[in-house]
mmCIF file of C-alpha atoms and ligand atoms in Angstrom:
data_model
loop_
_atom_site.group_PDB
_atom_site.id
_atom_site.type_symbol
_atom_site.label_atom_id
_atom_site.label_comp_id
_atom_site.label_asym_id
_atom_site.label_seq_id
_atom_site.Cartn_x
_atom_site.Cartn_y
_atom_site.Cartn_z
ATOM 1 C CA UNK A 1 15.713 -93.875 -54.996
ATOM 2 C CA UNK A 2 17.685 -96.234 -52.866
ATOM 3 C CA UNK A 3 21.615 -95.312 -53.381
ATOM 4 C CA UNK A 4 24.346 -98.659 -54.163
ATOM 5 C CA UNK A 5 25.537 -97.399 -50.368
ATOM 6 C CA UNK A 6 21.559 -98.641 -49.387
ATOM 7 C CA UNK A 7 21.859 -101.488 -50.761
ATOM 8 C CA UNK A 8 25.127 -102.586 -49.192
ATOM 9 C CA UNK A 9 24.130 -101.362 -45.773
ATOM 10 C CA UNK A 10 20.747 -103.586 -46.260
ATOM 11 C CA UNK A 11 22.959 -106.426 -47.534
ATOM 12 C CA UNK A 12 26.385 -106.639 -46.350
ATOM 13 C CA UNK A 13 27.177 -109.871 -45.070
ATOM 14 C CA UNK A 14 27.876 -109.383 -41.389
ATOM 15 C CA UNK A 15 28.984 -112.794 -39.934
ATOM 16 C CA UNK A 16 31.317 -112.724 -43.103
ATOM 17 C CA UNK A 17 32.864 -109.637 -41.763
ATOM 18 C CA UNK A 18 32.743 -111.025 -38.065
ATOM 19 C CA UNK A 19 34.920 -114.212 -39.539
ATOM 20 C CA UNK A 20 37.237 -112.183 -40.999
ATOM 21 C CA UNK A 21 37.621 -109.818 -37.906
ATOM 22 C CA UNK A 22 38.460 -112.913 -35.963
ATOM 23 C CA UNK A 23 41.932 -113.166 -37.592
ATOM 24 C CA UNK A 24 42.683 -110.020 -35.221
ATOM 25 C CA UNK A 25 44.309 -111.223 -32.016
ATOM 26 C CA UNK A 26 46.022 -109.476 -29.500
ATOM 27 C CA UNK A 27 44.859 -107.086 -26.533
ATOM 28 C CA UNK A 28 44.297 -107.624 -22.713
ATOM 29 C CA UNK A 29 40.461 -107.802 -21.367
ATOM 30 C CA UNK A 30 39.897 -104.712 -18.390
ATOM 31 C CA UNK A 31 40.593 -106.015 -15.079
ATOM 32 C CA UNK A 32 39.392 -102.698 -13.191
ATOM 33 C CA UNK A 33 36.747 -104.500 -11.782
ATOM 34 C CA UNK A 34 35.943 -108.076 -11.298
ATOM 35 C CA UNK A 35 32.877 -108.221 -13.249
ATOM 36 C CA UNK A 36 34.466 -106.924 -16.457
ATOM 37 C CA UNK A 37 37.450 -108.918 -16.054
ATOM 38 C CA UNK A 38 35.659 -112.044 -16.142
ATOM 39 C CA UNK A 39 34.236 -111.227 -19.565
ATOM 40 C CA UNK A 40 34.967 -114.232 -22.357
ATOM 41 C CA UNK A 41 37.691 -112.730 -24.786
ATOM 42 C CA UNK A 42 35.881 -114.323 -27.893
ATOM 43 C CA UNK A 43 32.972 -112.552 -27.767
ATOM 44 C CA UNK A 44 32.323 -110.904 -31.041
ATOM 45 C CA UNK A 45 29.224 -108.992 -32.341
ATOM 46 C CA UNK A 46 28.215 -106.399 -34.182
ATOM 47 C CA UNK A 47 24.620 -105.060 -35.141
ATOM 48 C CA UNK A 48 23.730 -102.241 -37.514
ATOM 49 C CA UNK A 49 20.657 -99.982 -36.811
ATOM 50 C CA UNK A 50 18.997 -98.459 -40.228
ATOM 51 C CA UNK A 51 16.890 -95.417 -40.313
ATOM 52 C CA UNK A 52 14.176 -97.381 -41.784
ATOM 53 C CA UNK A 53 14.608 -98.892 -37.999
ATOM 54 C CA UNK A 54 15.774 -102.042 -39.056
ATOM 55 C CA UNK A 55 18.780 -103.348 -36.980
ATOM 56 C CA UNK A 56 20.768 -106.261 -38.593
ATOM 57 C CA UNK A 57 22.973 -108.485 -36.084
ATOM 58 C CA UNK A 58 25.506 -110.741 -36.191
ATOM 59 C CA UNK A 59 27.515 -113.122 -33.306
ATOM 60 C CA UNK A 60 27.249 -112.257 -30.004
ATOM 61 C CA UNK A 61 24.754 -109.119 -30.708
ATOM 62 C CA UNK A 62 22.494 -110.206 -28.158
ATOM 63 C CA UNK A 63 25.022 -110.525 -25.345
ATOM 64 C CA UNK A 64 24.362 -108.766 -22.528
ATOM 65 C CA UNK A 65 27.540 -106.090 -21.058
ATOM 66 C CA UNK A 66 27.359 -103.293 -18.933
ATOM 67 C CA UNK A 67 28.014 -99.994 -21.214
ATOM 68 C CA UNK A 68 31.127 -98.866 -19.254
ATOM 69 C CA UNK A 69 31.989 -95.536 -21.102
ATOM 70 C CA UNK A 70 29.911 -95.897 -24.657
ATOM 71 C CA UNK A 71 27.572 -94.194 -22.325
ATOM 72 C CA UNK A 72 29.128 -90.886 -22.178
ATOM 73 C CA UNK A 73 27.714 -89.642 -25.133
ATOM 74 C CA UNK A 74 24.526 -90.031 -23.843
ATOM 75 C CA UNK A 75 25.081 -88.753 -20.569
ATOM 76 C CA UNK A 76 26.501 -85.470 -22.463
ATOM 77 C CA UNK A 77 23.078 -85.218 -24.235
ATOM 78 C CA UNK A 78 20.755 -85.525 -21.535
ATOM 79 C CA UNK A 79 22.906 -83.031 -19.463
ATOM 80 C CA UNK A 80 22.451 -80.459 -22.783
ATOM 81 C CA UNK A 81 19.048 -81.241 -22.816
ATOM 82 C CA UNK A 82 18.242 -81.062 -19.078
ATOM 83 C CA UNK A 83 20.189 -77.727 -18.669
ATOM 84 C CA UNK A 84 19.064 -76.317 -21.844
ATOM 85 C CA UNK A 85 22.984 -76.305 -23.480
ATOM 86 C CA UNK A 86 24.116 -74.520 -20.767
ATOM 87 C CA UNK A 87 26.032 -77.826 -19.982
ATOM 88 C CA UNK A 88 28.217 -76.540 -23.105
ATOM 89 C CA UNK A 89 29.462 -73.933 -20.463
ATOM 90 C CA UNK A 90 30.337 -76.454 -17.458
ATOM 91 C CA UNK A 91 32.562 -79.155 -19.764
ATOM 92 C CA UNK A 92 35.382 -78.557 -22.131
ATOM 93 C CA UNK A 93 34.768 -79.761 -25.791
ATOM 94 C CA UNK A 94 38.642 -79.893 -26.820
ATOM 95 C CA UNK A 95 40.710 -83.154 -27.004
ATOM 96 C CA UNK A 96 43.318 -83.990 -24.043
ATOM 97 C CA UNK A 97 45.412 -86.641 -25.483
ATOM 98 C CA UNK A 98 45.480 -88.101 -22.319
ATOM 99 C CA UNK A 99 44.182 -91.461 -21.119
ATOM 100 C CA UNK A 100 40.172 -91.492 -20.050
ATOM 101 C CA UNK A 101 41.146 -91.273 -16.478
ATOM 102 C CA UNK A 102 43.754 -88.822 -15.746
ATOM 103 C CA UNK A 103 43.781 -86.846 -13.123
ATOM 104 C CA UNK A 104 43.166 -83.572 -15.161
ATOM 105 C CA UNK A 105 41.330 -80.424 -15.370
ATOM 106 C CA UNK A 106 40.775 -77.005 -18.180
ATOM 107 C CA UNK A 107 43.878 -74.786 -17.308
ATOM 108 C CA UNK A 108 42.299 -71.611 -16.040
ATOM 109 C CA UNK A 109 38.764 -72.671 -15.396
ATOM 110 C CA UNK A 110 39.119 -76.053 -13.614
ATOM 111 C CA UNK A 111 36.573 -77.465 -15.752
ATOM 112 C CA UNK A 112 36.488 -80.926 -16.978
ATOM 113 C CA UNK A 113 38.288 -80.941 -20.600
ATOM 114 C CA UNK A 114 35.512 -82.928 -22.375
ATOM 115 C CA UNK A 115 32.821 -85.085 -21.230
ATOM 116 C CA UNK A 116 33.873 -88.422 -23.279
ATOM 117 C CA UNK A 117 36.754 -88.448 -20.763
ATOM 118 C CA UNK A 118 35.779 -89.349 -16.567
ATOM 119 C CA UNK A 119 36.015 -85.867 -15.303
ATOM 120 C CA UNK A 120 33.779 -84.911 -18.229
ATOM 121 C CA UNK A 121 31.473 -87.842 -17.550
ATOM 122 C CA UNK A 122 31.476 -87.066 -14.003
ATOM 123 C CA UNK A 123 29.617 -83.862 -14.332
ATOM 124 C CA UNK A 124 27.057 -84.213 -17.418
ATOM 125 C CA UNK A 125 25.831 -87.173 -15.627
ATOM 126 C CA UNK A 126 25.608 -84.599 -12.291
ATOM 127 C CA UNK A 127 24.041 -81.998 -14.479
ATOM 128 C CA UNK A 128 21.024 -84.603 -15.581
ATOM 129 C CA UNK A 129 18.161 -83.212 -13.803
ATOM 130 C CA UNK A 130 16.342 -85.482 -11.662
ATOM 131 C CA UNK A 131 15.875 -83.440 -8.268
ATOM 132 C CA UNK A 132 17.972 -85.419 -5.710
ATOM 133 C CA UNK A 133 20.336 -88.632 -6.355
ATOM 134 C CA UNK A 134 17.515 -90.498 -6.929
ATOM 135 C CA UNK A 135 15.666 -88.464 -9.112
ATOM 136 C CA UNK A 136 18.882 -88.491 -11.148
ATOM 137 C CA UNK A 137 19.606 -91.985 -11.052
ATOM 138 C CA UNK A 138 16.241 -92.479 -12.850
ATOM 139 C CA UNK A 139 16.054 -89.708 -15.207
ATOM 140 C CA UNK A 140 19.122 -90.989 -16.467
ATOM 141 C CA UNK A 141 17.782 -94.636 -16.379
ATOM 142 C CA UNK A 142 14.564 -93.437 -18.122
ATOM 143 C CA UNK A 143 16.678 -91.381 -21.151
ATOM 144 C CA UNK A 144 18.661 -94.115 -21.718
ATOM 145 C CA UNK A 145 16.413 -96.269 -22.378
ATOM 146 C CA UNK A 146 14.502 -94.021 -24.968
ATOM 147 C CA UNK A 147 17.897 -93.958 -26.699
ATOM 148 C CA UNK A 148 17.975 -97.560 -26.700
ATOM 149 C CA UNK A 149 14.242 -98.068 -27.443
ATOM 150 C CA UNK A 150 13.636 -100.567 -24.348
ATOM 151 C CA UNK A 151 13.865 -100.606 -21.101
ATOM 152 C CA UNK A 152 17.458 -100.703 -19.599
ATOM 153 C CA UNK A 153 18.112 -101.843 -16.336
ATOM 154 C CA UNK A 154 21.611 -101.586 -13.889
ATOM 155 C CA UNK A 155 23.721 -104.267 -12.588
ATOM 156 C CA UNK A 156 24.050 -103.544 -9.511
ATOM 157 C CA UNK A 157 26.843 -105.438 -8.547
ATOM 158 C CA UNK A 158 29.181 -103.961 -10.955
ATOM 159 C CA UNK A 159 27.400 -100.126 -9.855
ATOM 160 C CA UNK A 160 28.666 -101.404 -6.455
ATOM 161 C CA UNK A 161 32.302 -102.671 -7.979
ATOM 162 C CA UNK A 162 32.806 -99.541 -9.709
ATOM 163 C CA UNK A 163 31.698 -97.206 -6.657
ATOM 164 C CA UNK A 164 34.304 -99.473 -4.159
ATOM 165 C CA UNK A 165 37.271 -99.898 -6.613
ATOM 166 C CA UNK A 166 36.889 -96.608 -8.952
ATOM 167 C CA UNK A 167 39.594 -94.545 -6.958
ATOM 168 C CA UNK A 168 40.364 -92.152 -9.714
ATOM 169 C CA UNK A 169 36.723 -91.211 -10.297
ATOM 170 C CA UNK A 170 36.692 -90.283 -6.466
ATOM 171 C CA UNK A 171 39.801 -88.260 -7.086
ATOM 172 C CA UNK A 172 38.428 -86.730 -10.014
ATOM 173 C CA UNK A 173 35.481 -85.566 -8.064
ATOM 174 C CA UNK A 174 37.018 -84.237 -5.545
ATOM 175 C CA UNK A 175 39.373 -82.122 -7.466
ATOM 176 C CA UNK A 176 36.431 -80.765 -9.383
ATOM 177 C CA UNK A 177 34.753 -79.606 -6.010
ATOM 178 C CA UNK A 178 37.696 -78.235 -4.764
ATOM 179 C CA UNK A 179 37.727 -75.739 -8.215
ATOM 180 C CA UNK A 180 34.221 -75.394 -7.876
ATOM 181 C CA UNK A 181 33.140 -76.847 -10.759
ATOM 182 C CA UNK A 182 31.015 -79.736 -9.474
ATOM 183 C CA UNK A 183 27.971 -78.401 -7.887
ATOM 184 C CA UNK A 184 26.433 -81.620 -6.326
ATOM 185 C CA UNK A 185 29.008 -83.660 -3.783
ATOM 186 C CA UNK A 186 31.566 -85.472 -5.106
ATOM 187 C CA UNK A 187 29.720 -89.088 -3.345
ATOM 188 C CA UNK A 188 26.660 -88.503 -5.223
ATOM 189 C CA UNK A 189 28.715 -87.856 -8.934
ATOM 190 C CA UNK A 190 30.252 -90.841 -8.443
ATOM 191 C CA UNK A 191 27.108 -92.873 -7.701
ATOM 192 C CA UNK A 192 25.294 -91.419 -10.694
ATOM 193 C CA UNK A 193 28.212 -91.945 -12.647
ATOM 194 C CA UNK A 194 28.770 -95.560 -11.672
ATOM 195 C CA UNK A 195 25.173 -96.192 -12.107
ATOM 196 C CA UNK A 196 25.542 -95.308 -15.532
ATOM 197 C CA UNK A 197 28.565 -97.152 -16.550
ATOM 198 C CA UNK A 198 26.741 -100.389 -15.288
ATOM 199 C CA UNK A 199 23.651 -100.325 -17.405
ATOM 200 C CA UNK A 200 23.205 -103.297 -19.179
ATOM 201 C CA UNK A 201 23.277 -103.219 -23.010
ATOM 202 C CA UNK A 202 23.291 -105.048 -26.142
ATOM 203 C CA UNK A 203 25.533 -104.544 -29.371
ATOM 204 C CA UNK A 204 21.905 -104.419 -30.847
ATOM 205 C CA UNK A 205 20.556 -102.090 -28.701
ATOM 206 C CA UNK A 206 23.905 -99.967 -28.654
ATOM 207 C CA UNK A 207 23.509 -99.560 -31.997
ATOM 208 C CA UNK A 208 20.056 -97.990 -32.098
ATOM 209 C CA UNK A 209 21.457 -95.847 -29.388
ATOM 210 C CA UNK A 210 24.316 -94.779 -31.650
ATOM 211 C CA UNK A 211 21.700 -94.251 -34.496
ATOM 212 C CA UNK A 212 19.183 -92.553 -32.381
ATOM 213 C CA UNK A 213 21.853 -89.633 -32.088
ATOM 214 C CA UNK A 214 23.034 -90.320 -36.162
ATOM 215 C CA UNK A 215 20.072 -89.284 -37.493
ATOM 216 C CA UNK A 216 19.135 -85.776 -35.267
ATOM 217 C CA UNK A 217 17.887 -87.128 -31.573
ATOM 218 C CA UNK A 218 14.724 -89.355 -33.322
ATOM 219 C CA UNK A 219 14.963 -93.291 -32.104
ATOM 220 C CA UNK A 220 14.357 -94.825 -35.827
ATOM 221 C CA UNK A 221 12.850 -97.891 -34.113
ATOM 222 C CA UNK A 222 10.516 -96.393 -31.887
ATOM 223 C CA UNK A 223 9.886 -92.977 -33.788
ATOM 224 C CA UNK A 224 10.540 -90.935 -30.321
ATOM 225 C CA UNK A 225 12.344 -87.828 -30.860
ATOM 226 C CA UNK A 226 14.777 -88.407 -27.844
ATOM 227 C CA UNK A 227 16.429 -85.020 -27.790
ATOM 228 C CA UNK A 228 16.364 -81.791 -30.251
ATOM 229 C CA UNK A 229 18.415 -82.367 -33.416
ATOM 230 C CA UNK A 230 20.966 -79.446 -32.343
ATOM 231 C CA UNK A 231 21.962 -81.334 -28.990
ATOM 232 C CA UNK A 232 22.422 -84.720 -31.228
ATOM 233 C CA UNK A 233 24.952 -83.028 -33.520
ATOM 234 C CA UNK A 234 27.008 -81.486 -30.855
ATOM 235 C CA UNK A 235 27.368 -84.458 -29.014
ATOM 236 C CA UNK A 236 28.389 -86.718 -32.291
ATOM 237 C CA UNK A 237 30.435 -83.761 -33.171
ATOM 238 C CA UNK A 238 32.576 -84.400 -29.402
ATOM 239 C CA UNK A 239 32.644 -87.933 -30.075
ATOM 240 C CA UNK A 240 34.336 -86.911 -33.039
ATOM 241 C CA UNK A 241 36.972 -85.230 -31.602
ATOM 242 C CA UNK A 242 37.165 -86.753 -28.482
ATOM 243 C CA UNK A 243 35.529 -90.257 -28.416
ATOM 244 C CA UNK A 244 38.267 -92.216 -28.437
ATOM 245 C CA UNK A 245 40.649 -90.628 -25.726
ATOM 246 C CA UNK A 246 44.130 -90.621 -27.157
ATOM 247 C CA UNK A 247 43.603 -92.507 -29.757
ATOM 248 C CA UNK A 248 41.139 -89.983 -31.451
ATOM 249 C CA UNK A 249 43.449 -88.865 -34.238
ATOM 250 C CA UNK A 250 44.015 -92.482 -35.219
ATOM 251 C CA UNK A 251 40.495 -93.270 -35.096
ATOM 252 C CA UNK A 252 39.235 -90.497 -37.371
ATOM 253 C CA UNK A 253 42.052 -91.532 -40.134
ATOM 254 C CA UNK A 254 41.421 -94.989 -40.312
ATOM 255 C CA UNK A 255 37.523 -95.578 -39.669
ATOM 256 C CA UNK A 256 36.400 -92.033 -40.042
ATOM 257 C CA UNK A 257 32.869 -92.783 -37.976
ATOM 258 C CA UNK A 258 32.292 -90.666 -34.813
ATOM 259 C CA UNK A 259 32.309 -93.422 -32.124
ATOM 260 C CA UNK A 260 33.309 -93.792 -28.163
ATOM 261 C CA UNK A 261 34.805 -96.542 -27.355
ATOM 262 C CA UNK A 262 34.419 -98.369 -23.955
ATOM 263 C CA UNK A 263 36.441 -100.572 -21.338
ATOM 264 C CA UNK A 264 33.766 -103.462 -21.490
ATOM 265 C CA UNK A 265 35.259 -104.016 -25.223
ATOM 266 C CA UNK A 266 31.855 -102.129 -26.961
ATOM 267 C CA UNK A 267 32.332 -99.505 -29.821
ATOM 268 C CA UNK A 268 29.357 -97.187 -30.948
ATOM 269 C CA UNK A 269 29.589 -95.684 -33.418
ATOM 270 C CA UNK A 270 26.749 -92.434 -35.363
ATOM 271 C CA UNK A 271 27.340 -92.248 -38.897
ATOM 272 C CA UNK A 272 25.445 -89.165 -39.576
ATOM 273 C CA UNK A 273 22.750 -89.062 -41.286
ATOM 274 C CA UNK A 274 23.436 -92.813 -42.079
ATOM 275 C CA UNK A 275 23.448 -95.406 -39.549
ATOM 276 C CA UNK A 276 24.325 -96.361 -36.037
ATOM 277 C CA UNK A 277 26.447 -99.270 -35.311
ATOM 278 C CA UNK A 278 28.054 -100.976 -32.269
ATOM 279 C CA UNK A 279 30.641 -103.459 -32.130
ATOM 280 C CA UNK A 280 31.993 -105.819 -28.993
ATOM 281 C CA UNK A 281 34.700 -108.028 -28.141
ATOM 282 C CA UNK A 282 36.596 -107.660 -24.532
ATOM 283 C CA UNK A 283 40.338 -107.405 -25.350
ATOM 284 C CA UNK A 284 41.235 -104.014 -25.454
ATOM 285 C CA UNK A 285 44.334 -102.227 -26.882
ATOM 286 C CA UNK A 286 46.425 -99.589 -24.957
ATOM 287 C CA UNK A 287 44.276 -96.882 -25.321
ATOM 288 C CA UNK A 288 41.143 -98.925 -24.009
ATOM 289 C CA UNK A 289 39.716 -99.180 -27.481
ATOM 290 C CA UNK A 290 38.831 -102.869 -28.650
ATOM 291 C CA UNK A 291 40.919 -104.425 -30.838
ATOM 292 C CA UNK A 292 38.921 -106.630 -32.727
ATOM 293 C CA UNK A 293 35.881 -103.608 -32.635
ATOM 294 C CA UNK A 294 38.551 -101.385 -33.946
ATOM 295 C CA UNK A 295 38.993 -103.508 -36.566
ATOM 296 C CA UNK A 296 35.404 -104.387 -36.953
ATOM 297 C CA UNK A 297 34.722 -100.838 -37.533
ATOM 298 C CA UNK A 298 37.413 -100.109 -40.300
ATOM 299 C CA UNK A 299 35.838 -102.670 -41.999
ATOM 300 C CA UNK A 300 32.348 -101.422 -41.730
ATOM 301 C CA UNK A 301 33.507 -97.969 -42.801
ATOM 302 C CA UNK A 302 35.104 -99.006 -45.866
ATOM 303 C CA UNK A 303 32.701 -101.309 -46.991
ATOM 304 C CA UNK A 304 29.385 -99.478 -46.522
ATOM 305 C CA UNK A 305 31.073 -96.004 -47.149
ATOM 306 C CA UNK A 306 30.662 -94.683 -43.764
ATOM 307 C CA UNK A 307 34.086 -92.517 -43.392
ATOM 308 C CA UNK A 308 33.041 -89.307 -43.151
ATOM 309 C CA UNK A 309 36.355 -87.991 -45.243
ATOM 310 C CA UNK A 310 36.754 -90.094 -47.771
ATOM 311 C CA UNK A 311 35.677 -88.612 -51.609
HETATM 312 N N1 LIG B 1 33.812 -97.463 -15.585
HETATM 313 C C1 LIG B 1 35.031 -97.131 -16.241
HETATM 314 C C2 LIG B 1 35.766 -96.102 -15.412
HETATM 315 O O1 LIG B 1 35.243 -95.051 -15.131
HETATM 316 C C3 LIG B 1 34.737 -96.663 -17.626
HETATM 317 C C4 LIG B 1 35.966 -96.391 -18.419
HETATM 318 C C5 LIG B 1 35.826 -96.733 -19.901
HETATM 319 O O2 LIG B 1 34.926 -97.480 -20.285
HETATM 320 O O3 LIG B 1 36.669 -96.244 -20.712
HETATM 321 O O4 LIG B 1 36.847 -96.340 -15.000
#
C-alpha cells in the first residue's frame, strides 16, 4: 500500500520548490581553483531518485559539475569494500568541528579523524584497491560509476588544477606519512584524490548515487548491488555525523537527512530506506555548504518527511 509520504515524494512539485528556494541569496562561489570559480551563481537544481528507480528533476539537474567532496562518501565505501572494513581501522569515524581542510590528525594514533573531511578522503581513496596508481584511478572510476548508474568520466583540467593549487591536501599527505598512517606516497594520494574530486556529475545522477547507498548498496535504477548493505549503512551513518564538516550539528537539526556537502555548491543527500536526493547551486556559506542547497534540502525534508528525528 503506497503511504501519503509516497505519494508526495512521487508528486511534489519540484520547480515550485526550486522558485521558492530562489528567494535565498547570499554566499560566495569557491575560488580554490579556477574551474570552480567560474561556475554561474544561479544555477539551481535538484533531482530526486525513488527506489522504484525513478529520478524526478528539476532546473539545472542536468548540469554538468565536477563532484568536489560529495564524493567522499563513496570513496569511504569502496575503501570498506576493497579492504574488507578493515578501512574502519585506518580512518577516524568521530566529528572534528573543524573546517574540511585543516591541518589535523586522531590524537594518539595519527590517523585521519573521519573520511568526509581531506585527510580522511585522502586515505579511503588510497585504500581503493586497484594495484598501482593506475589501477586505482580506475577502480575508483569504475565504482563510481556503478553508484551513479552510467559511466562517469574526469575533467582533467580541474584533476590538474586541484593537483597544482591543492597545497593543504599535499600537507595533509605528508603529515599522514610522516605518522605512518598513509601507506602509498603522499604524490600518488593526492592524484587519486584529485582524480576523484574532478569527476563529472549531475544533480540527477548524484542523486541515484545518494540513493544507491539509501537503500543498502543496490543502484535502484540499474538493480546492481554496488556494495554489501552493512558497508552502505556505515558510510550514511558517517555522513551523518560528519558530512557536513562543522556545520554537522546544524545540519542534522534543521534538515535531518544524512548528506555531504561539497565546494562545487552540490548536496547529496541518503534518506534511508527512502530516497536519495542531490541539490546544486555554487554560492556557498562559511562552512562550504550551499546556501541555496541548504535551503533546498530543509525544504525537501519537511515536505516529503525525510528528517530522520522528527515524530
Ligand atoms: N577539492 C576540494 C579540496 O580538497 C574539495 C573540498 C570540498 O568540496 O569540500 O580542497
Amino acid at each position: 500500500m503506497p503511504s501519503p509520504d509516497d505519494a508526495r515524494r512521487r508528486d511534489l512539485d519540484l520547480d515550485d520548490l526550486l522558485r521558492r528556494v530562489r528567494g535565498t541569496t547570499g554566499g560566495e562561489v569557491d575560488d580554490s581553483i579556477p574551474q570552480l570559480a567560474d561556475a554561474d551563481p544561479d544555477l539551481l537544481g535538484v533531482a530526486l531518485a525513488l527506489p522504484d528507480g525513478r529520478v524526478r528533476t528539476a532546473g539545472d539537474a542536468g548540469a554538468s559539475f565536477s563532484v568536489q567532496s560529495a564524493v567522499k562518501p563513496f570513496l569511504f565505501a569502496l575503501a570498506l569494500a576493497d579492504t574488507g572494513g578493515d578501512a574502519l581501522d585506518r580512518v577516524g569515524i568521530e566529528p572534528t568541528g573543524e573546517a574540511f581542510d585543516a591541518l589535523e590528525l586522531e590524537a594518539g594514533t595519527g590517523r585521519p579523524p573521519n573520511p568526509m573531511v581531506n585527510a580522511g578522503a585522502l586515505l579511503t581513496a588510497a585504500l581503493v584497491d586497484g594495484g598501482d596508481a593506475d589501477g586505482r584511478a580506475a577502480r575508483i572510476l569504475r565504482g563510481l560509476s556503478a553508484f551513479a548508474g552510467r559511466d562517469l568520466e574526469v575533467d582533467e583540467d580541474v584533476s590538474r588544477s586541484e593537483q597544482l593549487l591543492g597545497d593543504r591536501n599535499h600537507a595533509l599527505a605528508h603529515l599522514m606519512r610522516s605518522e605512518g598512517t598513509l601507506h602509498v606516497t603522499a604524490d600518488d594520494a593526492v592524484e587519486a584524490y584529485a582524480r576523484s574530486c574532478a569527476v563529472l556529475v549531475d544533480a540527477g545522477c548524484l542523486a541515484v548515487m545518494g540513493a544507491t547507498l539509501a537503500l543498502g548498496g543496490r543502484n535502484p535504477v540499474t538493480g546492481v548491488q554496488v556494495v554489501d548493505a552493512a558497508v552502505a549503512r556505515d558510510v550514511v551513518s558517517v555522513m551523518a555525523t560528519c558530512g557536513v564538516y562543522d556545520g554537522s550539528g546544524r545540519w542534522m537539526r534543521e534538515v535531518g537527512v544524512p548528506a555531504k556537502s561539497s565546494v562545487s555548491g552540490a548536496i547529496v543527500l541518503s534518506a534511508p530506506r527512502v530516497l536519495g536526493a542531490a541539490v546544486v547551486s555554487p554560492p556557498l556559506d562559511g562552512q562550504g555548504t550551499s546556501v541555496r542547497g541548504a535551503a533546498a534540502s530543509a525544504a525537501l525534508s519537511r515536505e516529503l518527511g525525510l528528517h530522520a528525528f522528527a515524530s
